[in-house]
Coordinates of C-alpha atoms in Angstrom, one line a residue:
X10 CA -15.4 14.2 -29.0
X11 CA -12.9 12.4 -27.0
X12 CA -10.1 15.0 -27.5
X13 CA -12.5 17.7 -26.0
X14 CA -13.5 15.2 -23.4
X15 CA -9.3 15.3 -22.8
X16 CA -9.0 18.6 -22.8
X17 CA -11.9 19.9 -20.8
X18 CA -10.1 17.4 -17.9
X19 CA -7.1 19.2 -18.6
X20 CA -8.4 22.3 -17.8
X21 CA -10.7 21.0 -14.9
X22 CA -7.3 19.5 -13.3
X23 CA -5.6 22.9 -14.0
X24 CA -8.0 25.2 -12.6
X25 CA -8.5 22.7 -9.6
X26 CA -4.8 23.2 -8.9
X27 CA -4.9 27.3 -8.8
X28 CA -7.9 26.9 -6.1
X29 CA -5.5 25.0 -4.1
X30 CA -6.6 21.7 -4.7
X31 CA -5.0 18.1 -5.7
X32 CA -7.2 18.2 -9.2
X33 CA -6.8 14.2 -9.1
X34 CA -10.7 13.8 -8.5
X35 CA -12.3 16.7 -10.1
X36 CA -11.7 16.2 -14.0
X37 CA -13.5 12.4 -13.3
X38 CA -16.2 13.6 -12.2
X39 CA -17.2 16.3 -14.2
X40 CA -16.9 13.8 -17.5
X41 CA -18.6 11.2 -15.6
X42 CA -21.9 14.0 -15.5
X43 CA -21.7 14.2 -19.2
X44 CA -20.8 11.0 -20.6
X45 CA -21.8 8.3 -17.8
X46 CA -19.9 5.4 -20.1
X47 CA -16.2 7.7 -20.3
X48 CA -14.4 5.7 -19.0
X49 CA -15.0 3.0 -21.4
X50 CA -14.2 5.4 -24.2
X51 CA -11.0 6.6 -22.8
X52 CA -10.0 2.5 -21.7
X53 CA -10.6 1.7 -25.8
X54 CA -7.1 2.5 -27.3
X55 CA -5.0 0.8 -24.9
X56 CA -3.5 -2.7 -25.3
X57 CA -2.8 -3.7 -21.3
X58 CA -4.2 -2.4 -18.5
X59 CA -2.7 -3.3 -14.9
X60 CA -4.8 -2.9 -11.9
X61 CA -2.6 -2.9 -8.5
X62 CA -4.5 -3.5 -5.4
X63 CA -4.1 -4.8 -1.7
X64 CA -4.8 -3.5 2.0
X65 CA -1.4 -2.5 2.2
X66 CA 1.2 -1.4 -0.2
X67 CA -0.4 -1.2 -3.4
X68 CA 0.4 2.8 -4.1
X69 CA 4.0 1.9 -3.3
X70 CA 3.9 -1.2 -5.3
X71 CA 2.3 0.7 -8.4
X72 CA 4.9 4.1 -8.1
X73 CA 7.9 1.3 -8.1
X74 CA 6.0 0.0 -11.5
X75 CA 5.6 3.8 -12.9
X76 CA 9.2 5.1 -11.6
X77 CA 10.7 1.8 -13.4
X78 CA 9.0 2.2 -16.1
X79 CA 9.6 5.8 -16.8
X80 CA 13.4 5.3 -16.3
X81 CA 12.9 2.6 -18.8
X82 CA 11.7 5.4 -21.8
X83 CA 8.1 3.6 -21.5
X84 CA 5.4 5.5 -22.1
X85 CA 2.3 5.0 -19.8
X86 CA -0.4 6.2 -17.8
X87 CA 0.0 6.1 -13.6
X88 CA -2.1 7.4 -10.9
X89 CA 0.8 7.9 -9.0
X90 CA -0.9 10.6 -6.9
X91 CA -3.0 7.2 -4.9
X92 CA -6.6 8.6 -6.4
X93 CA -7.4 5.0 -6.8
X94 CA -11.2 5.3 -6.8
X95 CA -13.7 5.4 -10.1
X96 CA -13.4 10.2 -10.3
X97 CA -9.7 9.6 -10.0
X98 CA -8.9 7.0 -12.0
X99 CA -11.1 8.4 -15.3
X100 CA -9.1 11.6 -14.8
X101 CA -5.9 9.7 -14.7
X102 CA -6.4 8.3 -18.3
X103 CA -8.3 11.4 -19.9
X104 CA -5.0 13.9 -18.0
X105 CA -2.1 11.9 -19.2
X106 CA -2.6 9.7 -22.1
X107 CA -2.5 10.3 -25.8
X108 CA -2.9 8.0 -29.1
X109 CA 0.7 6.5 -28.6
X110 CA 0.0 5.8 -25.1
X111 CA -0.9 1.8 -24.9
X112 CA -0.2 1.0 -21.0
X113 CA -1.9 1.9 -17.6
X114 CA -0.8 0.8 -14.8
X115 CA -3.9 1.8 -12.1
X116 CA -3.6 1.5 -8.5
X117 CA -7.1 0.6 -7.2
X118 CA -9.1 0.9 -3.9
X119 CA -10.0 -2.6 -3.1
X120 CA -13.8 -1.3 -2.2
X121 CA -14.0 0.7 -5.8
X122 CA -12.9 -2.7 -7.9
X123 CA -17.0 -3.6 -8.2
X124 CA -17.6 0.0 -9.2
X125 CA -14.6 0.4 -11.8
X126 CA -15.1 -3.3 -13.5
X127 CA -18.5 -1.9 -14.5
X128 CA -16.9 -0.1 -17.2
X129 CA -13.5 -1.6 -17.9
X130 CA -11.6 -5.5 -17.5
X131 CA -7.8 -5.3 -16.8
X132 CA -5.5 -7.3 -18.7
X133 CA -3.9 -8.1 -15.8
X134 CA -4.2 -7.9 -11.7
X135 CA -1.5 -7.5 -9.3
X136 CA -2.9 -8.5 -5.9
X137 CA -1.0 -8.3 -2.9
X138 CA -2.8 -8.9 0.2
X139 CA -5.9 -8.7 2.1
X140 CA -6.1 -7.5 6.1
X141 CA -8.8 -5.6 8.0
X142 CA -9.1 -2.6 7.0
X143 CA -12.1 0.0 7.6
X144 CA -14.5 -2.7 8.4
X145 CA -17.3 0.1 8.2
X146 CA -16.5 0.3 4.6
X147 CA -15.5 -2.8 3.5
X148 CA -17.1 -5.9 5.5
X149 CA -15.2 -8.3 6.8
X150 CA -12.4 -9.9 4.2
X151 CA -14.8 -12.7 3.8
X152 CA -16.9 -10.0 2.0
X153 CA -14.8 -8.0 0.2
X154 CA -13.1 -11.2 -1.4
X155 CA -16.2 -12.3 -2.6
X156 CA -17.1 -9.3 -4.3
X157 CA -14.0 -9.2 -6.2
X158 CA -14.2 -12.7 -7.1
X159 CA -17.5 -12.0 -8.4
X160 CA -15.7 -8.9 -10.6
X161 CA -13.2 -11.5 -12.0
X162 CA -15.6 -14.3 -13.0
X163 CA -15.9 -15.0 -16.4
X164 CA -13.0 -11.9 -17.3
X165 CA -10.1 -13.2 -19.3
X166 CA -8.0 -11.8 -16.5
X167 CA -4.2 -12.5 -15.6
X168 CA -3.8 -12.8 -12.2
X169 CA -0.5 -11.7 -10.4
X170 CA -1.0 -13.3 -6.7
X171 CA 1.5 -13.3 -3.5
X172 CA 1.6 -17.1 -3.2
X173 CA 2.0 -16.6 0.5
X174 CA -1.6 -15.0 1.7
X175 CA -4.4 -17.5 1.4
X176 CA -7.0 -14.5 1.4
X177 CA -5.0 -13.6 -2.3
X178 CA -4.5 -17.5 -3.6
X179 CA -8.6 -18.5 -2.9
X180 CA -8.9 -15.2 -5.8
X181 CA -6.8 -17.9 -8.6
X182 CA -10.0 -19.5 -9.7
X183 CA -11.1 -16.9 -11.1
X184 CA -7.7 -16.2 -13.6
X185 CA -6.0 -17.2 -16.8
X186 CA -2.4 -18.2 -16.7
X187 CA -1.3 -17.0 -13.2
X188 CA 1.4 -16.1 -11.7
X189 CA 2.6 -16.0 -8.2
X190 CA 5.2 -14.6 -6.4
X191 CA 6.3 -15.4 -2.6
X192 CA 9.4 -15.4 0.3
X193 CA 11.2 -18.3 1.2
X194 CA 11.4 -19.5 4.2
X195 CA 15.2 -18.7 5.4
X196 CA 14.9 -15.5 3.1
X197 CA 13.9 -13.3 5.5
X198 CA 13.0 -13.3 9.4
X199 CA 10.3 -10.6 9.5
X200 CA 9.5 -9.0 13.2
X201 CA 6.3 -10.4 15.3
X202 CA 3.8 -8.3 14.3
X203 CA 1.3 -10.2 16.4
X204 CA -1.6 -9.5 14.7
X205 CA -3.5 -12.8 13.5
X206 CA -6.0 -12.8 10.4
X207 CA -7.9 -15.6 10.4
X208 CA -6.5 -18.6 9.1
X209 CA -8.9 -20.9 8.0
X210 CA -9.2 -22.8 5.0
X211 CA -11.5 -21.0 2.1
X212 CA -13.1 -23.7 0.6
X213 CA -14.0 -26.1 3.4
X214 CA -13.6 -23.8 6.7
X215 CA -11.4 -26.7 8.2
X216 CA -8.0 -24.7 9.9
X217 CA -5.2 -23.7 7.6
X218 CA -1.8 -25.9 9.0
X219 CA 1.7 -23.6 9.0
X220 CA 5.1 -25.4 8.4
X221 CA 6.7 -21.8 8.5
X222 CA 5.1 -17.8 8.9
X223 CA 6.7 -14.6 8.1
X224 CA 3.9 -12.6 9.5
X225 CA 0.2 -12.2 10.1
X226 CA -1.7 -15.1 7.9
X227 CA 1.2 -15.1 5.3
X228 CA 3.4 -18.0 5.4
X229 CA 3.3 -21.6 4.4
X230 CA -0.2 -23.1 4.6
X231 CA -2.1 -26.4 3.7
X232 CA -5.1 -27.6 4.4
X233 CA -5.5 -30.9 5.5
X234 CA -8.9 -31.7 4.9
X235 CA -8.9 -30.3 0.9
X236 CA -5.7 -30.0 -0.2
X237 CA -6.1 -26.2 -0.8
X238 CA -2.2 -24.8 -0.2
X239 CA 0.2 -22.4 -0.8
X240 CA 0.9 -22.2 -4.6
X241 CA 4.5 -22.5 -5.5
X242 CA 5.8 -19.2 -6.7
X243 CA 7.3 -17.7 -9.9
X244 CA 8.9 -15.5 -8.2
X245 CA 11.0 -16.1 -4.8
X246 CA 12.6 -13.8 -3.0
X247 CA 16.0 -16.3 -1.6
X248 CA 17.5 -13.7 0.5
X249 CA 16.9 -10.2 1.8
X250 CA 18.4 -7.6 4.5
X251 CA 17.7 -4.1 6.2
X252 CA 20.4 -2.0 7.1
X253 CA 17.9 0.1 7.3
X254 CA 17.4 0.0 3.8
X255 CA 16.3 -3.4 1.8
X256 CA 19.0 -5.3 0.0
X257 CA 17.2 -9.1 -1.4
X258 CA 17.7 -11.4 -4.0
X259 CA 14.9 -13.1 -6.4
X260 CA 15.3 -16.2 -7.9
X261 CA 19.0 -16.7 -6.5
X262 CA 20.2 -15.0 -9.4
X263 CA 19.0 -11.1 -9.4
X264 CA 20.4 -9.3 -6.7
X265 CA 20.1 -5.2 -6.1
X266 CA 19.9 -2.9 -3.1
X267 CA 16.9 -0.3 -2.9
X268 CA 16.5 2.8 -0.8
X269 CA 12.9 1.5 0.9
X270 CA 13.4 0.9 4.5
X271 CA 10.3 -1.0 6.3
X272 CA 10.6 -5.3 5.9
X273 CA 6.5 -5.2 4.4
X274 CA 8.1 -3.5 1.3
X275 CA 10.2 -6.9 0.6
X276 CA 6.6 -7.7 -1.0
X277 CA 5.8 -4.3 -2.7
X278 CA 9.3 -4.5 -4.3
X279 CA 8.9 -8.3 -5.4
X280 CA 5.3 -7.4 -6.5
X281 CA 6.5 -4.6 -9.3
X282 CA 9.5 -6.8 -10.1
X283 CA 7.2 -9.4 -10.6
X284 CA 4.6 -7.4 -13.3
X285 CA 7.8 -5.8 -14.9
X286 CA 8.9 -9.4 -15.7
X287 CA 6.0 -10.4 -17.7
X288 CA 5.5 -6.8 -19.3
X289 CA 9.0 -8.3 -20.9
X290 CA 11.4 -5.2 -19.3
X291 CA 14.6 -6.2 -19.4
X292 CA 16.4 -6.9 -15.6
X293 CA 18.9 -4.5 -15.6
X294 CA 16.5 -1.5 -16.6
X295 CA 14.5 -3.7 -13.8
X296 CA 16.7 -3.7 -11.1
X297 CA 17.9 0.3 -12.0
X298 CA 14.3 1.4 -11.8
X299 CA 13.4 -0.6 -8.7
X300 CA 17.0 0.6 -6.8
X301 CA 16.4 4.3 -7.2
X302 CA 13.2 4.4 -6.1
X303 CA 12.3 6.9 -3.1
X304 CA 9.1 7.7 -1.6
X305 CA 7.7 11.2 -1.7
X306 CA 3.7 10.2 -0.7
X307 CA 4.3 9.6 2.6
X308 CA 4.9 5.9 2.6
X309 CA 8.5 5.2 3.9
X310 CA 9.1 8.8 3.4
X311 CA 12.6 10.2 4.6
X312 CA 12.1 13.8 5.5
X313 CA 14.5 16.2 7.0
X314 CA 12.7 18.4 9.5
X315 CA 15.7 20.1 11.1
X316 CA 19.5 20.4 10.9
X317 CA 20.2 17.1 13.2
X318 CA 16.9 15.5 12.9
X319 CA 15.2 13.1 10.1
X320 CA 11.5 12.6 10.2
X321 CA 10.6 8.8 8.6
X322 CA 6.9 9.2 7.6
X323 CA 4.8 6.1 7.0
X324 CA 1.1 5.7 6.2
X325 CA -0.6 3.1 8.6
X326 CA -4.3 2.9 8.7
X327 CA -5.3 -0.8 9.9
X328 CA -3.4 -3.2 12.4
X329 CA -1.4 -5.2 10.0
X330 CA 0.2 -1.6 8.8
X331 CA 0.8 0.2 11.9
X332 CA 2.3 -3.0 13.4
X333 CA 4.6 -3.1 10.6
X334 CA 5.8 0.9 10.8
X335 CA 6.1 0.4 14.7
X336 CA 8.6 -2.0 14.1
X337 CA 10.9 0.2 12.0
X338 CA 12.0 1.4 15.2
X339 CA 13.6 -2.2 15.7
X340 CA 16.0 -1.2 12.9
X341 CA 17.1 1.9 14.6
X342 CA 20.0 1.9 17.5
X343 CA 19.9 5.3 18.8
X344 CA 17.3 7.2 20.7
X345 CA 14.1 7.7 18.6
X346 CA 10.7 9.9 19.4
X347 CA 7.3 8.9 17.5
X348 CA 4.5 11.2 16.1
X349 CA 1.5 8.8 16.2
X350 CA -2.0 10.5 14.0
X351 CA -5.0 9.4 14.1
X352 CA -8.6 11.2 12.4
X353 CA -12.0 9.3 12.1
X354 CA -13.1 11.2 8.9
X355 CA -15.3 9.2 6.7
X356 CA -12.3 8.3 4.3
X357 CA -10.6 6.9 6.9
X358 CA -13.5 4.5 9.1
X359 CA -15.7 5.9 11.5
X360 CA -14.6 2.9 13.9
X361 CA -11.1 3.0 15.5
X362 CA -11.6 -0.3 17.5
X363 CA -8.6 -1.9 15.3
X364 CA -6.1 0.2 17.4
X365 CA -6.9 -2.3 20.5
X366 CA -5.9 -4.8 17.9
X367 CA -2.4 -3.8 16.9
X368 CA 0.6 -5.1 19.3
X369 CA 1.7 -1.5 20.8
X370 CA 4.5 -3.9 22.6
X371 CA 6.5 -4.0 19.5
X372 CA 7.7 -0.6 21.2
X373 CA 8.7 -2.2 24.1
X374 CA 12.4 -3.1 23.4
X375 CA 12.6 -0.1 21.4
X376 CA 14.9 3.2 22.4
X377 CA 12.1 5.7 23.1
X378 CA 12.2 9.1 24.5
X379 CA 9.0 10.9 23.6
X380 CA 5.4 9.3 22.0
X381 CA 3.2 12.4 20.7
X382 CA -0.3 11.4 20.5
X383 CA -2.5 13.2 18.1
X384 CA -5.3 13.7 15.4
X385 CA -9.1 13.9 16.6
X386 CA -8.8 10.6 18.3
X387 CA -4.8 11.2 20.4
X388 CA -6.9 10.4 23.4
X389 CA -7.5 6.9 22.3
X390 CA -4.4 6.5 21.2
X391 CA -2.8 7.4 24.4
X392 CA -5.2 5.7 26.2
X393 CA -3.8 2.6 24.2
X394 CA -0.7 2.8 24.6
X395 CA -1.3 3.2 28.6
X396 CA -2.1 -0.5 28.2
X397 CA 1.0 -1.5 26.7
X398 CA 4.0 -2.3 27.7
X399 CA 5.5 1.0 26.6
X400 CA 8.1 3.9 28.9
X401 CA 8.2 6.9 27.7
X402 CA 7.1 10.3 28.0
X403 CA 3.6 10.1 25.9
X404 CA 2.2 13.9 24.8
X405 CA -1.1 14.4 23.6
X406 CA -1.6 17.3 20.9
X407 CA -4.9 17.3 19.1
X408 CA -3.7 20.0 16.9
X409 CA -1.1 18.5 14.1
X410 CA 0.7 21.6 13.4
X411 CA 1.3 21.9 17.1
X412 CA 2.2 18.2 17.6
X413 CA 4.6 18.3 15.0
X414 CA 6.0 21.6 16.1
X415 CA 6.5 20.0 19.2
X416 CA 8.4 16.6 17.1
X417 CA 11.0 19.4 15.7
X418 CA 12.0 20.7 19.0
X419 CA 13.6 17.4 20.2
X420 CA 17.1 16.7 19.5
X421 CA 16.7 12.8 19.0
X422 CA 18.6 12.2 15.3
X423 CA 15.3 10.1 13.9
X424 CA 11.6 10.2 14.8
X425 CA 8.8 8.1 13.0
X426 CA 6.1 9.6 12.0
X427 CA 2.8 7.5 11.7
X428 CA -0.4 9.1 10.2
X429 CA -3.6 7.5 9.4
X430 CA -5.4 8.6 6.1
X431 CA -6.6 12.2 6.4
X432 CA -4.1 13.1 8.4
X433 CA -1.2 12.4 6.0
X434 CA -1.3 15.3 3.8
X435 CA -1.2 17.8 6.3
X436 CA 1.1 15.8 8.4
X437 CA 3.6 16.0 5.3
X438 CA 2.5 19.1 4.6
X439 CA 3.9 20.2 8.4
X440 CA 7.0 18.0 8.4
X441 CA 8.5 20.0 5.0
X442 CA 7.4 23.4 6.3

C-alpha cells in the first residue's frame, strides 16, 4: 500500500508540474485525504530524522546540509524546495525516498512544528533563532516558544541550539545530550542592525546582562538574578571575514572560504557544519560541501540581469532580516540601486507594522543612486523610507515586472534586490527573464 501511496505522489507531483505549478504541496495533500496518519507510515523506515527551523535562515541552513551531503554520496531526503509545512513535507518523503533511504533532513515552518510532531518526533533539532516574525500568525515569541517547548516535552529529542540567542537556549530543557554552537566575541564584528528583541531573562523575567553583542538579542548574556546564561558552545566560530563572500574559521582549527555573501549566514553555515559533525561526515567532505554552496532560492542569490549589471536577491520578511540584507550594501564600494518588495498576502502577514521597526538608516552611509519601491504595499515602504535618513531617488512601481524592468535599465554594476514572501518567486522569476 505504501508503494502506491509513493507513486500516486509521484504522479500528483508530475502532473502538478505540467499545469505550471511547484507540485511541492499537492502530492501531501491528496495522501493526507486518504490515509490521515501517512505521514507516520512514510516516517517508519528511516533511522534519523533532522528538523531545521528558525525565523531566519533555516532553508539556507538545511540546502547547505543537503548540497553537503549530496556531494558526500549520501543518500537522503531534503525539502530543498522551502515547502516546510505538514502538505509539503509528507510529499517530500513519499516523492524522494525509497527502502535504502534512512535520513531526512526537513526544514520546518516554526508555526507548523505543533502540527507536524502530531505524527512524527525528530531525532534531532537544529534550531537557529527566534525574531518577530508575522505576529498575526505566530503570537508573540513568548508564544511560539512555548508551543514548541510543549512539542519537545517528554520526546527523546537531540537538540542542536545557537548558544548565543536566549529565545533558542530557554528550548534546552526540553532535550537529550545537546549541543550548541555560537561566535566569539573578537570573531566577527557584525553591522548595527538596530533592531532589539526583548532581552529578558526566561525563567524569572529579571533583565538579561550583555558582556558583548553581535546583533539583535544574540550575544553574551547572564542573568543575574537566576543564573540562567549563555551556554558554552561546541562549536565556535574563532574568526570570520566578507570580502563579499564569507571566509571563517571553527574551532581554531577548520578553516574554508564559501561563496555566501550576507554576515547572518556566519550562523547558517556554522549551523549545517555543526549537524554534519555529529551525523559523523568527515571535515574535508564537510568543508568541500559547505565551500561550493550557491544559492538558487532567492536567499543570497547572485543573478546576472544584464551585460554590466548583477542583481543580489535576498529574502527578508521581518525586521531582523531585512536589517540584515540592507546592510549588504555596507560591503559594496561602488554605486548600488535597491529593488525593495513588499505583498501582504496571507502567507506573508496581513500586518506590515514591522517595517516601522527595521533601521532604514543602515542605508545612510551607503552609495545609493536609485530605491524602487514596490509590491501591493511600495507606498508604505516609500513612505518609510521618507522618514529615514536615506538620499536617493526613491520610485514607486506597484507592478513587479515593471519595477524590475525599470532595475535593468540602470547602469549601476550591483543592485539588491529585497522581496518579502509572495513576492519572491515572481521577483526571481523577472530578474532571470
Amino acid at each position: 500500500m505504501l508503494s502506491f501511496y509513493k507513486n500516486l505522489a509521484k504522479l500528483t507531483r508530475n502532473t502538478s508540474k505540467l499545469v505550471g505549478k511547484k507540485g511541492t504541496d499537492l502530492p501531501g495533500k491528496v495522501l493526507r485525504k486518504l490515509d490521515k496518519n501517512i505521514l507516520v507510515k512514510l516516517a517508519k523506515q528511516f533511522d534519523e530524522i533532522v528538523f531545521v527551523t528558525g525565523t531566519n535562515g533555516k532553508t539556507t541552513t538545511s540546502n547547505l546540509i543537503g548540497h553537503t551531503l549530496k556531494k558526500a554520496g549520501i543518500n537522503f531526503v531534503n525539502n530543498f524546495e522551502g515547502a516546510n509545512m505538514l502538505d509539503g513535507i509528507i510529499s517530500t518523503f513519499a516523492v524522494q525516498s525509497n527502502n535504502n533511504t534512512k535520513l531526512a533532513i526537513i526544514e520546518i515552518d516554526e508555526g507548523s512544528i505543533k502540527r507536524v510532531m502530531e505524527y512524527i518526533t525528530p531525532t534531532r533539532f537544529v534550531i537557529n533563532n527566534f525574531f518577530r516574525d508575522q505576529i498575526d500568525r505566530f503570537g508573540e515569541i513568548d508564544t511560539l516558544i512555548a508551543t514548541i517547548g510543549e512539542q519537545l516535552e517528554g520526546k527523546d529529542v537531540q537538540l542542536i541550539l545557537n548558544s548565543d540567542d536566549p529565545f533558542v537556549t530557554r528550548l534546552a530543557k526540553y532535550g537529550k545530550n545537546n549541543i550548541y554552537f555560537g561566535i566569539s566575541k573578537d570573531a566577527y564584528k557584525f553591522s548595527d542592525y538596530g533592531i532589539s528583541e526583548s532581552k529578558f531573562c526566561p525563567n524569572c523575567g529579571t533583565e538579561l546582562t550583555y558582556s558583548y553583542i553581535h546583533y539583535s538579542q544574540l550575544g553574551y548574556y547572564k542573568c543575574s538574578n537566576c543564573g540562567f546564561s549563555r551556554p558554552n558552545p561546541d562549536y565556535t566560530v574563532t574568526y570570520a571575514e566578507l570580502k563579499p563572500f564569507i571566509s571563517l574559521s571553527i574551532n581554531n582549527e577548520d578553516s574554508f572560504s564559501t561563496r555566501l555573501a550576507g554576515d547572518y549566514n556566519i550562523y547558517n553555515i556554522l549551523a549545517a557544519y555543526t549537524l554534519l559533525n555529529i551525523l559523523g561526515i568527515k571535515k574535508e567532505k564537510i568543508k568541500k560541501g559547505l565551500g561550493s554552496y550557491t544559492s538558487k532560492n532567492g536567499r543570497m542569490q547572485s543573478i546576472e540581469i544584464t551585460s554590466k549589471t548583477t542583481a543580489l536577491l535576498n529574502l527578508a520578511k521581518n525586521p531582523a532580516g531585512l536589517n540584515a540584507s540592507l546592510a549588504i550594501g555596507k560591503t559594496i564600494d561602488t554605486r548600488i540601486n535597491y529593488l525593495l518588495i513588499l505583498n501582504d498576502n496571507g502567507a506573508d502577514g496581513f500586518d506590515i507594522s514591522w517595517i516601522w521597526d527595521t533601521d532604514f538608516n543602515i542605508l545612510a552611509s551607503q552609495n545609493i543612486n536609485n530605491i524602487i519601491c514596490s509590491g501591493k504595499r511600495a507606498k508604505e515602504l516609500a513612505l518609510r523610507l521618507k522618514y529615514s535618513e536615506v538620499y536617493a531617488n526613491i520610485v514607486v512601481l506597484e507592478n513587479i515586472k515593471e519595477a524590475v524592468a525599470r532595475l535593468k535599465k540602470y547602469s549601476e554594476k550591483y543592485s539588491i534586490v529585497i522581496p518579502n514572501y509572495t513576492a519572491l518567486i515572481e521577483t526571481q522569476k523577472e530578474l532571470e527573464n
